[in-house]
Short mmCIF file of C-alpha atoms in Angstrom, two decimals:
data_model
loop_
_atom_site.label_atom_id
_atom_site.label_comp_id
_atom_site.label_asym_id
_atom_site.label_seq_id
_atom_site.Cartn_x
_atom_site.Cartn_y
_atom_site.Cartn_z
CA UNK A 1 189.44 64.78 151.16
CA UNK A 2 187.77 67.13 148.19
CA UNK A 3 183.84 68.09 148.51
CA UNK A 4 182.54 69.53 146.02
CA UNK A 5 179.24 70.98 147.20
CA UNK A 6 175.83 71.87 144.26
CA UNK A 7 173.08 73.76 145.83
CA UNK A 8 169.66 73.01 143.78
CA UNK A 9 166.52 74.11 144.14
CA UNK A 10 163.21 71.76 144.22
CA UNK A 11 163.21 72.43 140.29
CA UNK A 12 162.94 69.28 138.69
CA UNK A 13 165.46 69.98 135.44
CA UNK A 14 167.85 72.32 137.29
CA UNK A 15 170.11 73.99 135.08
CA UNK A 16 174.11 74.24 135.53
CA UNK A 17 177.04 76.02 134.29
CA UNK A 18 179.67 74.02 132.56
CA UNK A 19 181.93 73.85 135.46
CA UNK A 20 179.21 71.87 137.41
CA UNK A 21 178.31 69.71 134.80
CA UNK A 22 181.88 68.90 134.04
CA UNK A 23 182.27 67.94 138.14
CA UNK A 24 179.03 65.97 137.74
CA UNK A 25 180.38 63.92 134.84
CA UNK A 26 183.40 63.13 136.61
CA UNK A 27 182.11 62.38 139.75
CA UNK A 28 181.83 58.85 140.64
CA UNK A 29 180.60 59.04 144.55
CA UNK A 30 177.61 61.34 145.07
CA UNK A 31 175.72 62.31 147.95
CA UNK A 32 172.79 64.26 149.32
CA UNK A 33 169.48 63.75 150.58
CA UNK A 34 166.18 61.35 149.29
CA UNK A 35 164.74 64.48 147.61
CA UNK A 36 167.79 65.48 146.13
CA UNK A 37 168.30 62.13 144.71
CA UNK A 38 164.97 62.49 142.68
CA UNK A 39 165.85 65.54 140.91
CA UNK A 40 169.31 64.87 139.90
CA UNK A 41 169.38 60.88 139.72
CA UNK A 42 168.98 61.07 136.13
CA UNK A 43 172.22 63.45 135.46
CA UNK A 44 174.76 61.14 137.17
CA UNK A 45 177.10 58.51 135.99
CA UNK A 46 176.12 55.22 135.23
CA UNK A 47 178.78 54.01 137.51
CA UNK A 48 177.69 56.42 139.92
CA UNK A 49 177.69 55.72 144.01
CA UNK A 50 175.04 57.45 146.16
CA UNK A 51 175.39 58.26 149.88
CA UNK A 52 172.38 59.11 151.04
CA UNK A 53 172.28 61.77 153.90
CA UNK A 54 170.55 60.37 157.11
CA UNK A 55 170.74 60.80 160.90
CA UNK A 56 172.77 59.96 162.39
CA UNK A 57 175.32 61.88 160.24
CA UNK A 58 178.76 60.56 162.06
CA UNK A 59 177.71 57.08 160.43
CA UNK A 60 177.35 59.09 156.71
CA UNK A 61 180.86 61.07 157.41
CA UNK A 62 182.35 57.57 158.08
CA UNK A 63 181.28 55.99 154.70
CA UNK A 64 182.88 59.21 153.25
CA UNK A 65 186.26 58.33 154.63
CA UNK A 66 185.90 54.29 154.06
CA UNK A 67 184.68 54.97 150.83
CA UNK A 68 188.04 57.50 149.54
CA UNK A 69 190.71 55.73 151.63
CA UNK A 70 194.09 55.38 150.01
CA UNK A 71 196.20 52.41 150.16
CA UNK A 72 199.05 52.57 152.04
CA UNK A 73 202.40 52.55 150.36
CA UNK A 74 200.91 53.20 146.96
CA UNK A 75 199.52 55.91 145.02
CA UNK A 76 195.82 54.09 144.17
CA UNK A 77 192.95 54.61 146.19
CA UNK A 78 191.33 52.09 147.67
CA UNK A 79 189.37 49.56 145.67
CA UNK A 80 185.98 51.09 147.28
CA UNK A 81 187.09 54.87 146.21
CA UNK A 82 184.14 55.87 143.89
CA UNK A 83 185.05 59.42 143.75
CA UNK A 84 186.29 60.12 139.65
CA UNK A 85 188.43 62.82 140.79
CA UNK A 86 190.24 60.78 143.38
CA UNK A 87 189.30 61.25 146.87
CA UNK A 88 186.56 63.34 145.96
CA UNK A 89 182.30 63.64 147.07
CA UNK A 90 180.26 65.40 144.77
CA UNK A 91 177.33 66.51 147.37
CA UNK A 92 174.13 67.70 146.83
CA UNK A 93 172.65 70.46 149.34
CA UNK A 94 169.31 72.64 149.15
CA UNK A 95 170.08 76.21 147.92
CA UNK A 96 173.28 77.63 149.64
CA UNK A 97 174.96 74.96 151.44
CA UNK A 98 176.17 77.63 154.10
CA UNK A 99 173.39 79.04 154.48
CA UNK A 100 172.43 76.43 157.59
CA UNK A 101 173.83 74.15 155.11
CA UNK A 102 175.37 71.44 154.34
CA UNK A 103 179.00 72.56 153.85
CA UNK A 104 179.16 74.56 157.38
CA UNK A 105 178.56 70.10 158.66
CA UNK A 106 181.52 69.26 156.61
CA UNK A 107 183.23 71.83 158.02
CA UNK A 108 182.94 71.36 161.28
CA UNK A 109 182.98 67.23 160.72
CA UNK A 110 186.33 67.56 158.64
CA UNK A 111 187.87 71.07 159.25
CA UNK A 112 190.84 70.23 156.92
CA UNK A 113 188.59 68.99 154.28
CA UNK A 114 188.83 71.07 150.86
CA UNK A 115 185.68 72.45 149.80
CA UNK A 116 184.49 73.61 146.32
CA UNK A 117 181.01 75.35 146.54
CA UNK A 118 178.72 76.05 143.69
CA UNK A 119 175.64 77.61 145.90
CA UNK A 120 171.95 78.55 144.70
CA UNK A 121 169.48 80.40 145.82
CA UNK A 122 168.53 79.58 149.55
CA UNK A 123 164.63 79.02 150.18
CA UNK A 124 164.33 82.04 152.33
CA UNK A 125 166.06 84.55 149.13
CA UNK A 126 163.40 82.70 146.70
CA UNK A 127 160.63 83.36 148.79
CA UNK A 128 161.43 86.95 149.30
CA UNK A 129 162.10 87.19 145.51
CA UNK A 130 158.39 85.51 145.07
CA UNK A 131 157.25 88.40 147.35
CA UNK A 132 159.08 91.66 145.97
CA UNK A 133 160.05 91.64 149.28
CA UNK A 134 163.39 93.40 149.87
CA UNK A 135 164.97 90.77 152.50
CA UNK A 136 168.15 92.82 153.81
CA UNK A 137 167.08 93.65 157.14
CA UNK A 138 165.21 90.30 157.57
CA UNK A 139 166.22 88.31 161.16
CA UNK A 140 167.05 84.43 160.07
CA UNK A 141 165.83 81.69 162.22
CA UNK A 142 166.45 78.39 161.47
CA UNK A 143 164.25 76.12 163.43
CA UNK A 144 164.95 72.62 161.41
CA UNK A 145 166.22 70.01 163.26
CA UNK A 146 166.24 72.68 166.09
CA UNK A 147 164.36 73.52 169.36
CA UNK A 148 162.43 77.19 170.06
CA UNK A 149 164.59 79.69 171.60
CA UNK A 150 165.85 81.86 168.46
CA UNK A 151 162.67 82.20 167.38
CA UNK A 152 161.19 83.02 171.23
CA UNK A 153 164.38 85.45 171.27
CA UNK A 154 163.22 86.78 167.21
CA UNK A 155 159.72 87.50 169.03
CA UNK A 156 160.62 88.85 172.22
CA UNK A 157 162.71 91.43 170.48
CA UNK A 158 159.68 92.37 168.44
CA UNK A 159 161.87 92.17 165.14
CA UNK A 160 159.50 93.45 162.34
CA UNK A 161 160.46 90.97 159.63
CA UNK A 162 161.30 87.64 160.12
CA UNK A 163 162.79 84.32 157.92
CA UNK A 164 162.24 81.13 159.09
CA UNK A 165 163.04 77.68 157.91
CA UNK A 166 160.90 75.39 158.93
CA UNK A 167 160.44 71.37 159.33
CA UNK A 168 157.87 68.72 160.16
CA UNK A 169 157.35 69.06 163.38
CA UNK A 170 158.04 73.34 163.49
CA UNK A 171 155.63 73.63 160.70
CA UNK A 172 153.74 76.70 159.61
CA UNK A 173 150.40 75.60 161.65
CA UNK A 174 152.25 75.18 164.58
CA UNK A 175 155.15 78.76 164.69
CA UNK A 176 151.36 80.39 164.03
CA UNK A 177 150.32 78.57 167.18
CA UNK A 178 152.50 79.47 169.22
CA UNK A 179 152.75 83.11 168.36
CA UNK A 180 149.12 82.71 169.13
CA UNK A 181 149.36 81.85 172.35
CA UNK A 182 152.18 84.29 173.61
CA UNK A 183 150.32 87.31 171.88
CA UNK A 184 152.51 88.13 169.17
CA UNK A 185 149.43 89.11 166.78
CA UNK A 186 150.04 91.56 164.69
CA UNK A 187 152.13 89.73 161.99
CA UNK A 188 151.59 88.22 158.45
CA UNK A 189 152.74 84.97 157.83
CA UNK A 190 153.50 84.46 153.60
CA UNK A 191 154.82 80.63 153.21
CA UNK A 192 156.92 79.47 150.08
CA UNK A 193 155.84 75.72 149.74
CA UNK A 194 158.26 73.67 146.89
CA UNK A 195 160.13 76.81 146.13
CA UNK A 196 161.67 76.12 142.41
CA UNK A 197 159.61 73.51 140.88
CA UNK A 198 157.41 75.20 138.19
CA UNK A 199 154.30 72.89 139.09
CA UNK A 200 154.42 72.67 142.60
CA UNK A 201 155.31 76.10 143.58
CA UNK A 202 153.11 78.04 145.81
CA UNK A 203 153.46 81.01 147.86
CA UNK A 204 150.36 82.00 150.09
CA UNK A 205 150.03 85.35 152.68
CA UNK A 206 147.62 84.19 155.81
CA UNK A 207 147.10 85.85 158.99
CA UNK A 208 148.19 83.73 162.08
CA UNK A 209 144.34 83.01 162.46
CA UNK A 210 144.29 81.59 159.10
CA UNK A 211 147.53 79.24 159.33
CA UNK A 212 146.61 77.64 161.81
CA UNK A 213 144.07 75.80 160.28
CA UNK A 214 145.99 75.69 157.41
CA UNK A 215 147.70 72.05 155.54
CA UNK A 216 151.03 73.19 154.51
CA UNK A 217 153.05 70.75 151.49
CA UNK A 218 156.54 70.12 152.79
CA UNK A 219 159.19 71.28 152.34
CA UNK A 220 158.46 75.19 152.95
CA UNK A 221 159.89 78.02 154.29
CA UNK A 222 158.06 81.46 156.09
CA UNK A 223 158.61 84.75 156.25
CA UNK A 224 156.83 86.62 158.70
CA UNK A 225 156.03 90.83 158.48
CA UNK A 226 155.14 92.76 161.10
CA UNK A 227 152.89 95.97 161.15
CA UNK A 228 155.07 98.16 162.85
CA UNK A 229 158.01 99.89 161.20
CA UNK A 230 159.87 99.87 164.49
CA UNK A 231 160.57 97.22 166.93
CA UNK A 232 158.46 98.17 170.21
CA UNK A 233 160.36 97.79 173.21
CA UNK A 234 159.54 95.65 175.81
CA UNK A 235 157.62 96.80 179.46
CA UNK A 236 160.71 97.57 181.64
CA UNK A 237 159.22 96.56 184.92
CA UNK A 238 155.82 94.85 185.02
CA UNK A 239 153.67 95.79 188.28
CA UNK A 240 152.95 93.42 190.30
CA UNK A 241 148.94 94.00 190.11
CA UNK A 242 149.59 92.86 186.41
CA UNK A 243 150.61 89.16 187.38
CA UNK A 244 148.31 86.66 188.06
CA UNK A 245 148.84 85.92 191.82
CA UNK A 246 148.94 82.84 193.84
CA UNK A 247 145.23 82.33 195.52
CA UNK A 248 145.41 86.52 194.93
CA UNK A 249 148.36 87.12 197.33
CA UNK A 250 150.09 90.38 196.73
CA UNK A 251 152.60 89.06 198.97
CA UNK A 252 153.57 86.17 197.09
CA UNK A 253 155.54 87.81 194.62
CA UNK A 254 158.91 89.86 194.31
CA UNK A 255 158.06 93.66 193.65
CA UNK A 256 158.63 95.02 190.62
CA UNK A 257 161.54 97.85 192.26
CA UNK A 258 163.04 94.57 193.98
CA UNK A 259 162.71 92.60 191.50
CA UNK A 260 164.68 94.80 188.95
CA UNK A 261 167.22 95.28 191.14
CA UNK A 262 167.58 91.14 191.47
CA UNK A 263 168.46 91.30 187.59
CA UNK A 264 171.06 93.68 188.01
CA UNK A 265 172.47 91.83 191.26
CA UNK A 266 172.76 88.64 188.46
CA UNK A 267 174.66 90.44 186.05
CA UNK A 268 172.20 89.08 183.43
CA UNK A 269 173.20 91.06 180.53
CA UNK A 270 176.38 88.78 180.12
CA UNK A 271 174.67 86.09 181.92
CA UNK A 272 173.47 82.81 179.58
CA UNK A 273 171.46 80.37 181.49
CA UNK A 274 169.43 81.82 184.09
CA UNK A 275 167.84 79.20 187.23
CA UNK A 276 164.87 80.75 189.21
CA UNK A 277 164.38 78.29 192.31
CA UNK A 278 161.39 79.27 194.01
CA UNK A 279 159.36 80.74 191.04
CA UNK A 280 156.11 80.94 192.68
CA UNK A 281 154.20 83.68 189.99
CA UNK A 282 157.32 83.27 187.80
CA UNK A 283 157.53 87.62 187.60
CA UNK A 284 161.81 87.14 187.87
CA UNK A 285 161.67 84.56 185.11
CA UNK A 286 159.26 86.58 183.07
CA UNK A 287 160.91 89.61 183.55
CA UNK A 288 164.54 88.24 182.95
CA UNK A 289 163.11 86.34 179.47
CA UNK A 290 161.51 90.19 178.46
CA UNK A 291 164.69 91.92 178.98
CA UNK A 292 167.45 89.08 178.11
CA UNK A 293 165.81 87.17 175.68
CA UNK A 294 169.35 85.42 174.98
CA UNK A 295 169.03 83.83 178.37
CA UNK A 296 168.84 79.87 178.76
CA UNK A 297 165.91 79.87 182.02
CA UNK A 298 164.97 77.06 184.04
CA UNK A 299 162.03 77.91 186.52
CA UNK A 300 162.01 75.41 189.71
CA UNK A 301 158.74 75.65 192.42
CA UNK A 302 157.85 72.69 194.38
CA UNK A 303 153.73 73.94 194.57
CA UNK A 304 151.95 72.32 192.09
CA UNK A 305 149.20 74.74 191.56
CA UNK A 306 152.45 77.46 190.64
CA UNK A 307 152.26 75.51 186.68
CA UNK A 308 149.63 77.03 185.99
CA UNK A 309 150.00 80.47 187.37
CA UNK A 310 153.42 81.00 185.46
CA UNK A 311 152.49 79.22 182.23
CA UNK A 312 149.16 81.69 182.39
CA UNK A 313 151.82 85.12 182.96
CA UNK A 314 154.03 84.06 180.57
CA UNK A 315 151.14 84.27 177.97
CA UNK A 316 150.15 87.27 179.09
CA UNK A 317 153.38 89.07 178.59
CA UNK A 318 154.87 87.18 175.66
CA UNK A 319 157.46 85.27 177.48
CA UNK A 320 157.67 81.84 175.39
CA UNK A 321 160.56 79.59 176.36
CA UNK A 322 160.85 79.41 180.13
CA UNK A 323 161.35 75.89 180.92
CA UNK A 324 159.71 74.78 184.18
CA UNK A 325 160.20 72.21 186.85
CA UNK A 326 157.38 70.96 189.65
CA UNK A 327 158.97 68.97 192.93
CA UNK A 328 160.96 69.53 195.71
CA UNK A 329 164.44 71.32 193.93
CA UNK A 330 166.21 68.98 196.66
CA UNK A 331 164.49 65.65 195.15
CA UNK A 332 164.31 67.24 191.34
CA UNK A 333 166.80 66.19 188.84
CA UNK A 334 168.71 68.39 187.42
CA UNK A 335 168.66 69.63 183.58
CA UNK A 336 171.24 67.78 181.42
CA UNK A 337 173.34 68.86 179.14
CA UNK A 338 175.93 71.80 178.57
CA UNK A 339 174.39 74.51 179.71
CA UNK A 340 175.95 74.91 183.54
CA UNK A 341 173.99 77.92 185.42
CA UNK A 342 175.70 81.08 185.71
CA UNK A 343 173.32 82.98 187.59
CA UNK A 344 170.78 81.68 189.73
CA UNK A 345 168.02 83.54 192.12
CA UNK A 346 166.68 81.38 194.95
CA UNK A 347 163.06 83.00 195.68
CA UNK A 348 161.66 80.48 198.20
CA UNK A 349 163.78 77.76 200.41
CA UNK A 350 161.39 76.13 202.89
CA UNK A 351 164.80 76.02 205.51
CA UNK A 352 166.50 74.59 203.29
CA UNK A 353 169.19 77.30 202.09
CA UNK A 354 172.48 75.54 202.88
CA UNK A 355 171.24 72.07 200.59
CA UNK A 356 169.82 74.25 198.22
CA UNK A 357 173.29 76.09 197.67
CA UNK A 358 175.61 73.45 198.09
CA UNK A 359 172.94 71.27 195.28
CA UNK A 360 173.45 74.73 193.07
CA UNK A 361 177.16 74.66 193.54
CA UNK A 362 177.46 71.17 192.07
CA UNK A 363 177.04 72.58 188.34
CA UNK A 364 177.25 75.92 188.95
CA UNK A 365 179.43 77.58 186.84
CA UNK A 366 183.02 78.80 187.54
CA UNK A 367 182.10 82.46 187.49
CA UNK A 368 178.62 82.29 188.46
CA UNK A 369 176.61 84.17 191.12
CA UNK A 370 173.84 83.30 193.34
CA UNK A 371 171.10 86.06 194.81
CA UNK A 372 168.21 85.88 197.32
CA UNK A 373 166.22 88.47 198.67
CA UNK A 374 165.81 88.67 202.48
CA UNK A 375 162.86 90.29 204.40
CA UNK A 376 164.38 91.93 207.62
CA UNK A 377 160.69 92.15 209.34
CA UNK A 378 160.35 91.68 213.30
CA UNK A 379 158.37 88.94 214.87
CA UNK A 380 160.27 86.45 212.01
CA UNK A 381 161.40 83.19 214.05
CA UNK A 382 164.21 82.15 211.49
CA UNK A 383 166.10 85.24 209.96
CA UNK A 384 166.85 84.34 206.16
CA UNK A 385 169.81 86.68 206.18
CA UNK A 386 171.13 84.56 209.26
CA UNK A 387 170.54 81.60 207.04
CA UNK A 388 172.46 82.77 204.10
CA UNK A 389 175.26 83.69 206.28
CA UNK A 390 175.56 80.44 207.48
CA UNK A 391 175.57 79.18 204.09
CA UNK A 392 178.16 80.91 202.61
CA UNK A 393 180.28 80.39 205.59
CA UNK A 394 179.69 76.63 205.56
CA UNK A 395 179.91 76.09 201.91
CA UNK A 396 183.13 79.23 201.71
CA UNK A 397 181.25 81.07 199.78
CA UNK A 398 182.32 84.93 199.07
CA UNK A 399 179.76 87.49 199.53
CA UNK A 400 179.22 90.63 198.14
CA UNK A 401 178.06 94.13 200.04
CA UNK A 402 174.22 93.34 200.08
CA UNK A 403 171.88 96.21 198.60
CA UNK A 404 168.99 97.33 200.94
CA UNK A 405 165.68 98.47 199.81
CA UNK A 406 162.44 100.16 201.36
CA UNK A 407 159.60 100.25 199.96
CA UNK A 408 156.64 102.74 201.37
CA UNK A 409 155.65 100.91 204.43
CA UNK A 410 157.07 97.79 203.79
CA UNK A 411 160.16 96.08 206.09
CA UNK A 412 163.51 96.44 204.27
CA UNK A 413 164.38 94.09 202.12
CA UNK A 414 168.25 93.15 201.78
CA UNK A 415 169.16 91.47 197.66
CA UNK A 416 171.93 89.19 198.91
CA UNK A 417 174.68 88.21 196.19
CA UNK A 418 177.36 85.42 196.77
CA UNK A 419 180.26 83.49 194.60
CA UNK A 420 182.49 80.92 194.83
#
């Protein structure tokens, strides 16, 4: 099957060169979204077919096929083959159809498909161009149609100039939001709204203060500048005084020396998803999202009154995306989907170690690790070390030589590493 793929902008007479005119003239099956629809209905065929471009797509890639089926044993297409040049879809995408486009679906739908592209400018070049702003060291994020973590990742690694592309629900009002909330402050937020269309164009520069409260027409795109000229680094190693503390316990959460150490006993830098069972303050999950920000982490505590605590640190130190769970991990079901844990840290186990593990080991992945931190202090009826022995004896485990740490006055505290 033939694509031939037109980017457009949201101009309402877009102009062509002769090659895509010709295509258009020839083409009998069309396709693209609503909007696109509006702007070139006029150009087609009278004869012409429209697809439109819905969720769920498998259903539109299926009237593709259905619709440009040959006959069998003969050389004409089927009777419902709209495409002039046979077996052909003349599609309509927004700006470059690679560029989170269009075309890179077709590809992976139909990898043997042949492709002919004419692109346009993409919303995030015309925006820039609006804004005599050079773009080549911009970071892309695309958040349409997807959920947070680039743009958490984009953030954490304090990139100074930013591109997103945006939809309903991860509108302009609500990226300015969130950047609100985790502390990101010091960037300028200039949205392109109906990039292209001579009437309806508008491109506005707001603080975050100011976009919040701000009605944004759809569809638009942001880029987002940052004061600095270089990307800060993140705190390596947040003190523990820093945290806000369960009912003010300074025992209730992993030292910052120890709990450095834990992130290089999980091997996070080539790590992807990241479980933290026992969260309590959330510091390991905080600190992991500061310095990995391409980790995947799920935060499990069973006290209810722990929500709070880490959703209030993670604020504080502009961690966004740490996804957290409230139960007993025993009774708590697990996350779905494809992303298997390859590193987990147990931080609290009530007595529970061996069920915890063996629970961990049902979707842990094939060359994942697990870590806990045990206190070696006198007077300490059950022995967590003991425990984790037993554990990893029961459930043939392979351990790794633990690392032992003292700190000032404190017992020693063994970080505890085991695989399958």
């Amino acid at each position: 099957m033939k694509f031939i793929v037109i980017g457009i902008t949201d101009h309402p007479k877009p102009f062509f060169p002769p090659e895509v005119v010709d295509a258009i003239r020839q083409g009998k099956l069309f396709s693209g979204g609503r909007r696109h629809h509006e702007i070139v209905g006029s150009l087609l065929p009278d004869d012409a077919e429209w697809i439109d471009i819905t969720t769920p797509l498998d259903a539109v890639f299926e009237q593709y096929k259905t619709r440009t089926l040959p006959v069998e044993g003969g050389e004409k297409t089927h009777p419902r083959n709209r495409g002039g040049r046979e077996g052909s879809v003349v599609v309509f995408a927004s700006g470059d159809p690679l560029f989170y486009g269009f075309a890179n679906t077709i590809r992976r739908k139909m990898p043997d498909a042949e492709i002919v592209l004419y692109p346009a400018f993409n919303s995030l070049q015309m925006l820039a161009h609006g804004l005599l702003l050079p773009y080549h060291d911009m970071r892309i994020v695309s958040l349409t149609g997807r959920p947070w973590p680039d743009f958490d990742r984009a953030l954490i690694e304090r990139a100074v100039k930013i591109g997103v592309l945006t939809d309903r629900e991860h509108s302009p009002s609500a990226i300015a939001r969130r950047m609100l909330d985790y502390g990101y402050k010091d960037y300028t937020m200039h949205v392109g709204e109906h990039l292209g269309h001579p009437e309806r164009e508008r491109i506005t520069t707001l603080t975050l203060e100011e976009a919040v409260q701000h009605a944004f027409n759809y569809p638009n795109c942001l880029i987002l500048t940052s004061s600095a000229t270089i990307a800060p680094a993140p705190p390596f190693g947040i003190p523990e005084r820093d945290f806000a503390l369960l009912d003010g316990r300074g025992k209730m959460i992993t030292k910052m020396p120890v709990r450095l150490l834990t992130l290089q006993a999980l091997d996070l830098p080539r790590r992807h998803v990241l479980w933290d069972i026992g969260f309590c303050t959330g510091s390991v999950s905080i600190e992991a999202r500061l310095q990995f920000p391409h980790l995947h982490i799920e935060a499990f505590e069973i006290r209810p009154e722990c929500e709070a605590i880490i959703h209030e640190n993670a604020r504080r130190f502009g961690a966004p995306g740490i996804n957290v769970h409230i139960g007993d991990f025993l009774k708590t079901p697990l996350p779905s989907g494809e992303r298997l844990p390859d590193a987990v840290f147990i931080g609290g186990h009530g007595g529970e170690l061996k069920e915890i593990m063996a629970k961990v080991l049902t979707v842990l992945a094939d060359d994942g690790v697990i870590v806990m931190n045990s206190v070696k202090a006198p007077k300490v009826l059950t022995d967590s070390h003991q425990l984790w022995d037993e554990a990893c004896r029961e459930l043939h485990l392979t351990q790794d030589n633990p690392t032992r740490i003292i700190l000032n006055d404190n017992h020693p505290i063994e970080i505890l590493r085991c695989r399958r």
